[in-house]
Amino acid sequence: MNNIKKLINIKSSEATKEDNDALLAEIKNAQLIMPIEITSNLNLDDITVGDTIQFEDGLRFKPMKIANEAGETFIPLYSDDDEVHGHTSAIDIKTSNLAEMIDDNPENISGVVINPFSEFSVEIPMDSFLKLFEKEEN
């Protein structure tokens, strides 16, 4: 089990400040799995596992989104393959790259959620997620 998953699995009532700080540090430096929707023109019916694909105009995709009961939209991220449920296309992405991508193309996204369909998950509001990656000024 990776560190991020171990820290997420600590019950919030039992988590110490050190546990929470460690989780934020792990999230800041994590590479997670993000389900995507491919928007490039591509016929997936003719592709088999192991095929090499070339895109004439580059690979274009957008993150999948999910909504909570309040109707807020989140980008789901997963700590490992065991947590990914039902998504067919996904990429590994560094959280810092995701923050940069969101900052460059802001949408109406409320935040990110790590391991959303698990017993323990972490929902991070977008402002808080982006603040993790703000450059410190000297």
GROMACS .gro file of C-alpha atoms in nm, residues 1 6 29 35 41 136:
model
    6
    1MET     CA    1   0.000   0.000   0.000
    6LYS     CA    2  -0.212   0.461   0.409
   29ASN     CA    3   0.434   1.533  -0.458
   35PRO     CA    4  -0.962   0.905  -1.565
   41ASN     CA    5  -1.028   1.194  -3.340
  136GLU     CA    6   0.669   3.057  -0.213
   0.00000   0.00000   0.00000
